[in-house]
Coordinates of C-alpha atoms and ligand atoms in Angstrom, one line a residue:
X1 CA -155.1 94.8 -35.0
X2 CA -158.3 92.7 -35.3
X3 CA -161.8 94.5 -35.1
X4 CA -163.4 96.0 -32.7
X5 CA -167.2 95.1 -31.9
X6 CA -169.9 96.4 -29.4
X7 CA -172.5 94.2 -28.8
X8 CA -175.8 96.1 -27.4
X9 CA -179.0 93.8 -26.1
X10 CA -181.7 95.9 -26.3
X11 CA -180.7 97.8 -29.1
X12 CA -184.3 99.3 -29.8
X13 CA -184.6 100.5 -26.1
X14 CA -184.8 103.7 -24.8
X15 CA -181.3 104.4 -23.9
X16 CA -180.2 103.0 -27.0
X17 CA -181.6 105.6 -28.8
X18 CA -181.8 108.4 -26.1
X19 CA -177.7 107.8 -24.4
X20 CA -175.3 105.0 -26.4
X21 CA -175.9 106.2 -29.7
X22 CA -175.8 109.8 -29.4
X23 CA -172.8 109.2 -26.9
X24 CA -171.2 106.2 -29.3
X25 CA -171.5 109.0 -32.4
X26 CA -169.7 111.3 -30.8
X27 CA -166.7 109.7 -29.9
X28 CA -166.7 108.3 -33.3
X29 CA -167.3 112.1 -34.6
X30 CA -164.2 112.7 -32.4
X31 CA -161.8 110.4 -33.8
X32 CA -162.1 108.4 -29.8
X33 CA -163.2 104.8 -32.0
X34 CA -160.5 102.9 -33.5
X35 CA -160.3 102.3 -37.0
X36 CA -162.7 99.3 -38.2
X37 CA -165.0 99.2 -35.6
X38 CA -168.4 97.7 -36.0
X39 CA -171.8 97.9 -33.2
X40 CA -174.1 95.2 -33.5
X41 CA -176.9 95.9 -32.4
X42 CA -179.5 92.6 -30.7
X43 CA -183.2 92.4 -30.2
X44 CA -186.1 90.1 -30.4
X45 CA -187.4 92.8 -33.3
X46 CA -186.7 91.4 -36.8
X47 CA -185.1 94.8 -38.5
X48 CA -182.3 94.7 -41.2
X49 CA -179.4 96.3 -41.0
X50 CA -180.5 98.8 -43.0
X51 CA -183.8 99.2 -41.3
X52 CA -181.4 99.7 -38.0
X53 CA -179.2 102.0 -39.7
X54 CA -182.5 104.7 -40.5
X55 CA -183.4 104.1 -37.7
X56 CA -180.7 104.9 -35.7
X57 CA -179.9 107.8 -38.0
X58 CA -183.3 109.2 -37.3
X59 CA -182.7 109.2 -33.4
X60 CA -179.5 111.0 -33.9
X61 CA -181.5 113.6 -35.3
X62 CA -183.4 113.6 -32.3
X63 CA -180.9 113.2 -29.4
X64 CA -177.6 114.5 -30.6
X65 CA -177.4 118.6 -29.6
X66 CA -178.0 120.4 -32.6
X67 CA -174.5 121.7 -32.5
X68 CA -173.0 118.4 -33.2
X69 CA -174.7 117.1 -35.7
X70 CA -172.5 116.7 -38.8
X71 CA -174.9 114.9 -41.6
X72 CA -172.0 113.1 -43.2
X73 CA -170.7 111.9 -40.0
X74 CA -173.9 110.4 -38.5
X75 CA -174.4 108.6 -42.4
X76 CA -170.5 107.6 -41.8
X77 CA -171.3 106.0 -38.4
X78 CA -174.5 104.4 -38.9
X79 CA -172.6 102.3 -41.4
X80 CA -170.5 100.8 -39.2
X81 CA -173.8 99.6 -37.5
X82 CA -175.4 96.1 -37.7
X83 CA -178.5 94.3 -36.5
X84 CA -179.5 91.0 -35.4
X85 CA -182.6 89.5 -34.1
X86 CA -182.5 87.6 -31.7
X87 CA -184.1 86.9 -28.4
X88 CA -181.2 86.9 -25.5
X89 CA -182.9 84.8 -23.3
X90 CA -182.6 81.8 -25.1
X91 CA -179.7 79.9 -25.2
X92 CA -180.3 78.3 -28.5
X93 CA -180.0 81.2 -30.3
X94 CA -176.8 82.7 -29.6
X95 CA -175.2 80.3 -32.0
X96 CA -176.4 83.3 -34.7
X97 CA -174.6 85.4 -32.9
X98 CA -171.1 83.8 -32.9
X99 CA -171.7 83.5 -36.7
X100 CA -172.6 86.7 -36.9
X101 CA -169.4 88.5 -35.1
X102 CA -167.5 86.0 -37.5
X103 CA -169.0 87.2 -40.1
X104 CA -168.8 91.2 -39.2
X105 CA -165.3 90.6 -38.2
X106 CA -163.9 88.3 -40.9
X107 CA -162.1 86.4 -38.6
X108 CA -162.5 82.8 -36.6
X109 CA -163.4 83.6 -32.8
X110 CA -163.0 87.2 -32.9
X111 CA -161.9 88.6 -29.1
X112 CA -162.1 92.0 -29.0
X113 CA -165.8 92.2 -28.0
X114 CA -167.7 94.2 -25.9
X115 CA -171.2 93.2 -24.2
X116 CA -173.1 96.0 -23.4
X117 CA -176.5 95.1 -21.5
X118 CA -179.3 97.8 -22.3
X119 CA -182.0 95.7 -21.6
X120 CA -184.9 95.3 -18.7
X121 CA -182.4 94.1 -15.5
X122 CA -184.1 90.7 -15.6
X123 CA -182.0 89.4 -18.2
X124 CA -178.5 90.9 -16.6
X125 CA -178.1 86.5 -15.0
X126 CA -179.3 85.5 -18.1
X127 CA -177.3 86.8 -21.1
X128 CA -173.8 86.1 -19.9
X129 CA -174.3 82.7 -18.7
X130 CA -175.5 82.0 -22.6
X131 CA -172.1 84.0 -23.9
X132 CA -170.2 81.6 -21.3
X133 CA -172.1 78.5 -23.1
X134 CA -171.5 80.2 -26.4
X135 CA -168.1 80.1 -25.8
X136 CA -168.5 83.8 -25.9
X137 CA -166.8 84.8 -22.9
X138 CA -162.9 85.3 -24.6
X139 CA -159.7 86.8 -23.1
X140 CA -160.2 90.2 -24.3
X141 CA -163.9 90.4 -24.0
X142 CA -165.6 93.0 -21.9
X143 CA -169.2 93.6 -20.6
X144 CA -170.7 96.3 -19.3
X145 CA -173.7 96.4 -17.7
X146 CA -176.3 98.9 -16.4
X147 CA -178.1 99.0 -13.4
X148 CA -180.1 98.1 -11.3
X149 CA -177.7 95.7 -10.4
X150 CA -179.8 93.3 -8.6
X151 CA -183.0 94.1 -6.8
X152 CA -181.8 93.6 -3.3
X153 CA -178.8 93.0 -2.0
X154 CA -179.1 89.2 -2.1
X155 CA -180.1 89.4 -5.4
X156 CA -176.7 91.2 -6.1
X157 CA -174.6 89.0 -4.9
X158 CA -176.4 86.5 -7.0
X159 CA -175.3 88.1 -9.7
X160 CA -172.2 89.1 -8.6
X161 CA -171.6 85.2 -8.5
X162 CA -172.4 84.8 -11.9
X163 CA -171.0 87.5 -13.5
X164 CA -167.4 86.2 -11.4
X165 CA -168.1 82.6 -12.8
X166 CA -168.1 83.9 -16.0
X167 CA -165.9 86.8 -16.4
X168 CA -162.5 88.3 -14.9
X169 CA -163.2 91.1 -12.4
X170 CA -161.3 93.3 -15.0
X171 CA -163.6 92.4 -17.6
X172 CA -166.7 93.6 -16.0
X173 CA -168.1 97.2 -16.1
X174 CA -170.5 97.7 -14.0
X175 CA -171.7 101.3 -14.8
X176 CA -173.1 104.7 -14.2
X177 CA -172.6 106.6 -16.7
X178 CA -173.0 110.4 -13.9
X179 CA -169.4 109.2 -13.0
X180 CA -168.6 109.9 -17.1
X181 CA -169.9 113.7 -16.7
X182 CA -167.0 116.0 -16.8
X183 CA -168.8 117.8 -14.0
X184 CA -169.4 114.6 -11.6
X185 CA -165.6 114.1 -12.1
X186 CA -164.6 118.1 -11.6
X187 CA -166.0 117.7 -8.2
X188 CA -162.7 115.5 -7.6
X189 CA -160.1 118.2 -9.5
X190 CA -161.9 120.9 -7.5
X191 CA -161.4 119.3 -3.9
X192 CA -158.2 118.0 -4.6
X193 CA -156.5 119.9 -6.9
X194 CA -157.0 123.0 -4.9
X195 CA -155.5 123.7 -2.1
X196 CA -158.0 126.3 -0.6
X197 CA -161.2 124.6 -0.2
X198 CA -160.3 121.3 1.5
X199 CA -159.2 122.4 4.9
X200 CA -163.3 124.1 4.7
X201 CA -164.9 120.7 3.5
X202 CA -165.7 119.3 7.1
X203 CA -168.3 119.7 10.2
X204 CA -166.2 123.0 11.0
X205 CA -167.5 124.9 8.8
X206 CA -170.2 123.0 6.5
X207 CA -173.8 122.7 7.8
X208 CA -175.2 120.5 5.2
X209 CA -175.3 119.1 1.9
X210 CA -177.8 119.6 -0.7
X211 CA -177.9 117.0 -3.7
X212 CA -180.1 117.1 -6.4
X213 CA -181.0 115.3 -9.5
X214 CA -184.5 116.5 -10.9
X215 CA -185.6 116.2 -14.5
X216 CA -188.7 117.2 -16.3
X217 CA -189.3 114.4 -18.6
X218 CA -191.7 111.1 -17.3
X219 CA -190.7 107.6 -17.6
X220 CA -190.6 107.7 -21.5
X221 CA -192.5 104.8 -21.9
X222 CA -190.3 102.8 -19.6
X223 CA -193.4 101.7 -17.5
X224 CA -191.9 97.9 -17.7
X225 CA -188.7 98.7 -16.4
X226 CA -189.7 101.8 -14.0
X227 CA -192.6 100.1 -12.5
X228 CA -189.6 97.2 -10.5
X229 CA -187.1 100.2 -10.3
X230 CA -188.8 103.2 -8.8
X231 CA -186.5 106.4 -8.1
X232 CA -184.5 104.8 -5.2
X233 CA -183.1 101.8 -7.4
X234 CA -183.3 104.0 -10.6
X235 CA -181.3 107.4 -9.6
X236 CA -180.6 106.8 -5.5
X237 CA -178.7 104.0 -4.9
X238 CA -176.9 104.6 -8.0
X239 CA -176.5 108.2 -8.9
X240 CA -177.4 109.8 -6.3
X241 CA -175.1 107.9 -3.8
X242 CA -171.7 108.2 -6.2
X243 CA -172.3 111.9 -6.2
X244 CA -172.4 111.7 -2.6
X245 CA -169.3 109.8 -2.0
X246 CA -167.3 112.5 -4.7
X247 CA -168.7 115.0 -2.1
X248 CA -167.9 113.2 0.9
X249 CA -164.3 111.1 0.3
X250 CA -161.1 111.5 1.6
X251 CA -158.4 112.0 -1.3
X252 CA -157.2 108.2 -2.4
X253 CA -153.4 108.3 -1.6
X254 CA -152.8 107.7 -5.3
X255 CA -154.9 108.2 -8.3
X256 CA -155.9 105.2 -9.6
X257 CA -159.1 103.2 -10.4
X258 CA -158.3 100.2 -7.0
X259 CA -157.5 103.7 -4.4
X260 CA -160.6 105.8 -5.8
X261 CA -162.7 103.0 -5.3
X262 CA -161.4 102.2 -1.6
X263 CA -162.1 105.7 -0.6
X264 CA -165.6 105.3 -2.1
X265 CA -166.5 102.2 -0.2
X266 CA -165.3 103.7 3.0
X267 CA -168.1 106.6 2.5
X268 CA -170.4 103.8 1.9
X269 CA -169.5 102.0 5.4
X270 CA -169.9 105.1 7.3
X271 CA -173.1 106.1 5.8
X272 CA -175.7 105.8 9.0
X273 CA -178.0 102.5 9.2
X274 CA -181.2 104.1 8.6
X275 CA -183.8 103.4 10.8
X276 CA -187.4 103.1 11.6
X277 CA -187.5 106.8 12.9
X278 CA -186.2 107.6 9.3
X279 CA -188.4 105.8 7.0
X280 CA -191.1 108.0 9.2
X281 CA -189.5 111.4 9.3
X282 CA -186.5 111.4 6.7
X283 CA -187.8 109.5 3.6
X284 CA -190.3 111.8 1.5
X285 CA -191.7 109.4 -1.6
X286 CA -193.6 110.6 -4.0
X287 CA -195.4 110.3 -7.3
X288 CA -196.3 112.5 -10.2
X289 CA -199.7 112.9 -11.1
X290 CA -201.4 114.3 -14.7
X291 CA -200.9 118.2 -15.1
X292 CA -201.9 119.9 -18.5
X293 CA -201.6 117.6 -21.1
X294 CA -198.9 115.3 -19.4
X295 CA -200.2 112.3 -17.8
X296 CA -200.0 111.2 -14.6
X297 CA -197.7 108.2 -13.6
X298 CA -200.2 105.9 -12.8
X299 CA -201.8 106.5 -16.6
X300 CA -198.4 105.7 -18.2
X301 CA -198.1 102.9 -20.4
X302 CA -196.9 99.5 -18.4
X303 CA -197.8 101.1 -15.3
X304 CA -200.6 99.8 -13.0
X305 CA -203.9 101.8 -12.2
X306 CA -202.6 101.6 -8.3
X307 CA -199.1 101.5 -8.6
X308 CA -197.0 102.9 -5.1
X309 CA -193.6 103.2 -7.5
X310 CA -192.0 106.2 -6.2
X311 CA -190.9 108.7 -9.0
X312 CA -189.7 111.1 -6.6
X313 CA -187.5 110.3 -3.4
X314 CA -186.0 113.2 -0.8
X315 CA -184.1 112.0 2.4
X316 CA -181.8 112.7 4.9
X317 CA -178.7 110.5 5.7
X318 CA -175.8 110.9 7.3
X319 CA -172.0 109.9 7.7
X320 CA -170.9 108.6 11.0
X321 CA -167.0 109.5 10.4
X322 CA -164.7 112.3 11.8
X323 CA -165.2 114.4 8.9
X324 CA -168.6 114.6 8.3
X325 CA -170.1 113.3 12.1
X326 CA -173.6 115.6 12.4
X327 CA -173.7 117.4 8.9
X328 CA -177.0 116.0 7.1
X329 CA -176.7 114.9 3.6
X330 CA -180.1 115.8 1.8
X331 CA -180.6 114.1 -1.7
X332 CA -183.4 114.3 -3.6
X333 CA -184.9 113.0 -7.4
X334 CA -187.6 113.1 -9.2
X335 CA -189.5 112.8 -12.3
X336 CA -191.8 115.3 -14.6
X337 CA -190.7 118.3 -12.2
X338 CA -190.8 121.5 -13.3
X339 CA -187.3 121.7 -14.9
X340 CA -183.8 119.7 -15.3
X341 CA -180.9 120.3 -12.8
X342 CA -178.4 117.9 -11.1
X343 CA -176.3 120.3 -8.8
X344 CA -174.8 119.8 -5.3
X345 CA -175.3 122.6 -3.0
X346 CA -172.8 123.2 -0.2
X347 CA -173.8 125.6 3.0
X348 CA -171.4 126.1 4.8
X349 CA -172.3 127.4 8.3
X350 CA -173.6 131.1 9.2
X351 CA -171.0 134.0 10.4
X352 CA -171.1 134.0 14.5
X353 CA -172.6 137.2 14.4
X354 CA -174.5 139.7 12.3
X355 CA -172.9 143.4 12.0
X356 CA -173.9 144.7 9.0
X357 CA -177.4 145.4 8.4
X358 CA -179.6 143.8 4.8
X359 CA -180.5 144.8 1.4
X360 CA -183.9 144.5 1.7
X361 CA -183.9 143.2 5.7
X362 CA -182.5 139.6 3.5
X363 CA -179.9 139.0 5.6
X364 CA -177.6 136.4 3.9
X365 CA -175.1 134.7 6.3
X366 CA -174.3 131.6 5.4
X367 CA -171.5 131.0 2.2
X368 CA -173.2 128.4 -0.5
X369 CA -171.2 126.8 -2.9
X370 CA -173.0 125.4 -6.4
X371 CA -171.6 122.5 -8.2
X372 CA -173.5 122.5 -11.0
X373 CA -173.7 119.1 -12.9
X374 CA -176.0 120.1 -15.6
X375 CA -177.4 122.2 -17.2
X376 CA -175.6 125.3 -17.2
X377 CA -172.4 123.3 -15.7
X378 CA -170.4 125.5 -13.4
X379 CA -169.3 126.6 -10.1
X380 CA -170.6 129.2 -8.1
X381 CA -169.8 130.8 -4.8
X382 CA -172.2 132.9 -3.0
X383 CA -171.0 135.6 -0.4
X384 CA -171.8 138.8 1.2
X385 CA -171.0 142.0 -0.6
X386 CA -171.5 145.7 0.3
X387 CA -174.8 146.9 -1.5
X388 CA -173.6 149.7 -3.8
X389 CA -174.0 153.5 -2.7
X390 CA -174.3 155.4 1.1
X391 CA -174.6 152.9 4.4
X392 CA -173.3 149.5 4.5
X393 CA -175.7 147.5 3.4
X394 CA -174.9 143.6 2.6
X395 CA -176.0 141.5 -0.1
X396 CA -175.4 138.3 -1.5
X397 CA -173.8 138.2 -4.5
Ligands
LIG1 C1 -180.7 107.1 -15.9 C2 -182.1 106.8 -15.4 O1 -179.7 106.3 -15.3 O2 -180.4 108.5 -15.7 C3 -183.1 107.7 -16.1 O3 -182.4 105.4 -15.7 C4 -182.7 109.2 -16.0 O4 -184.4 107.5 -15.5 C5 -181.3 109.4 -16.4 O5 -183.5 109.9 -16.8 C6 -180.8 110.8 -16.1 O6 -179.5 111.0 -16.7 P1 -179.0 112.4 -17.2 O7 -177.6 112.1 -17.6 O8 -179.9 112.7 -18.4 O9 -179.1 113.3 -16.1

């Protein structure tokens, strides 16, 4: 079997260090990476390979929970990591980095490649136009590549051309990596491999949705890439939006990767045309300002004095289809809040009438059910109990 070799651009960013690593370790600390694999990492910084390999090692320490951190391992794996500089946007320079994977690899026009694009989103057109000149663009190869996909969505299918006129629709990954959390995808076992919730999950008997992904960190020094992103092209269109189709598809007739995605799109289509009244009375957008000694947005490195980025976003939509006709979808993001939680909150509607009096005159009527995403991933269902002791009292428990 010939080699296997990950190419990361931007391999000194931010989600280098903070997600692909730390993610790329444990597989390998798993036994998930196949024998003789190599990650190269690319950037315009000159670093050796040894330089890159500290490096790396000393953001494992950093980013990897304490619980998996196996010294030997993490020394193991950062040997299988090299470095080169280059800068991707020139064309010129990608000859380095066809001698380069020959080199790594040992063999002539190695093919089992794959691109992975962590860098700012203006060079997703560039790079793989420069692998297609490079010659770069083989049978086996893959690419992956993060988001935003395009700023608009002209600008997508601009680079949905390009990526088509360079790659095979198989070969290209276009990713987000909440679909990888074991939760995000337990939202699909739990609706479909149970037989007692599905004939609840419509306008019958939900009122609305809740879903949240809030964190307590800042832009991390991503002013450059946050300031053209903002939350909606950062966590809504994205993140936010798969987790609503998980909540809101019908089950695909078979399981596989061509049905799920069907299903998906036909949330998208129904999803309701937002409209002036919306952008007034729907949208909330917000930004963080400075509190204790964390600074305020608009003093963040790369960010301008005036900026009107959004780092928080809550709206309402909806879904025009028989299911889900009338039940509001509320989804909401947002950076340096007070803590971390992704979780989808389902309320279902309130009992028709009230015959028990309250613990504490709290009457709780209405049946919630938690999807937790993280942290703290679980599932919770909320109903009304009898409060312990003489009376009936109710409670929620
Ligand atoms: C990324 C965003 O896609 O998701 C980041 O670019 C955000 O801004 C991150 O912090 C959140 O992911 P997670 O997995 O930590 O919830």
């Amino acid at each position: 079997m010939s080699k296997f070799i990950m190419i990361i651009f931007g391999a000194s960013g931010d989600l280098t260090k903070r997600k692909l690593m730390p993610a790329l370790y444990t597989l390998y600390k798993g036994g998930r990476l196949p024998e003789g694999f190599s990650i190269l990492g690319i950037g315009r910084t000159s670093y050796t390979d040894n330089y890159y390999r500290e490096y790396i090692l000393n953001e494992l320490h950093r980013f990897v929970p304490a619980a998996e951190q196996v010294e030997q391992q993490m020394t193991d794996f950062c040997n299988h990591l090299f470095y080169q500089t280059l800068n991707p946007a020139e064309a010129g320079e990608y000859g380095l980095l066809n001698e380069r994977l020959e080199a790594i690899s040992g063999e002539v026009r190695p093919d089992n490649l794959l691109f992975y694009l962590a860098t700012p989103p203006s060079l997703y057109g560039v790079i793989p136009l420069h692998l297609k000149a490079a010659g770069l663009n083989r049978p086996r190869t893959r690419i992956i590549v993060e988001k935003p996909f395009g700023y608009d969505l002209n600008s997508a299918r601009e680079l949905n051309e390009v990526y088509a006129s360079v790659f095979q629709e198989h070969q290209i990954y276009r990713i987000d990596h909440f679909l990888g959390k074991e939760t995000a995808q337990n939202i699909l076992a739990f609706r479909f491999a149970n037989g007692i919730f599905e004939p609840l999950w419509n306008r019958n008997y939900i009122d609305y949705v809740e879903i949240t992904a809030v964190e307590n960190l800042g832009i991390e020094g991503r002013g450059g890439f946050y300031e053209d992103t903002g939350a909606l092209r950062d966590m809504v269109q994205n993140h936010l939006v798969q987790l609503v189709a998980l909540t809101a598809m019908e089950p695909p007739a078979v399981f596989n990767a061509d049905n799920f995605r069907n299903e998906v799109v036909k949330v998208y289509e129904s999803l309701a045309p937002l409209t002036e009244e919306d952008l007034e009375e729907h949208i909330v957008r917000g930004q963080y300002t400075a509190s204790g000694s964390k600074a305020g947005y608009r003093e963040e490195k790369g960010v301008a004095p005036d900026s009107r980025t959004e780092t928080y976003i809550a709206m309402k939509i909806g879904i025009n289809n028989w299911r889900w006709s009338g039940v509001p979808f509320y989804i909401r993001t947002g950076k340096q809040m007070p803590t971390k939680v992704s979780e989808i909150v389902v309320h279902f509607r309130e009992t028709p009438h009230r015959m028990f009096r309250c613990e504490g005159g709290n009457c709780p009527r209405a049946n919630k059910l938690i999807l937790r995403l993280q942290p703290n991933e679980g599932i919770v269902l909320k109903f009304g109990m009898k409060a312990c002791g003489t009376g009936f009292d109710v409670k929620q428990v």
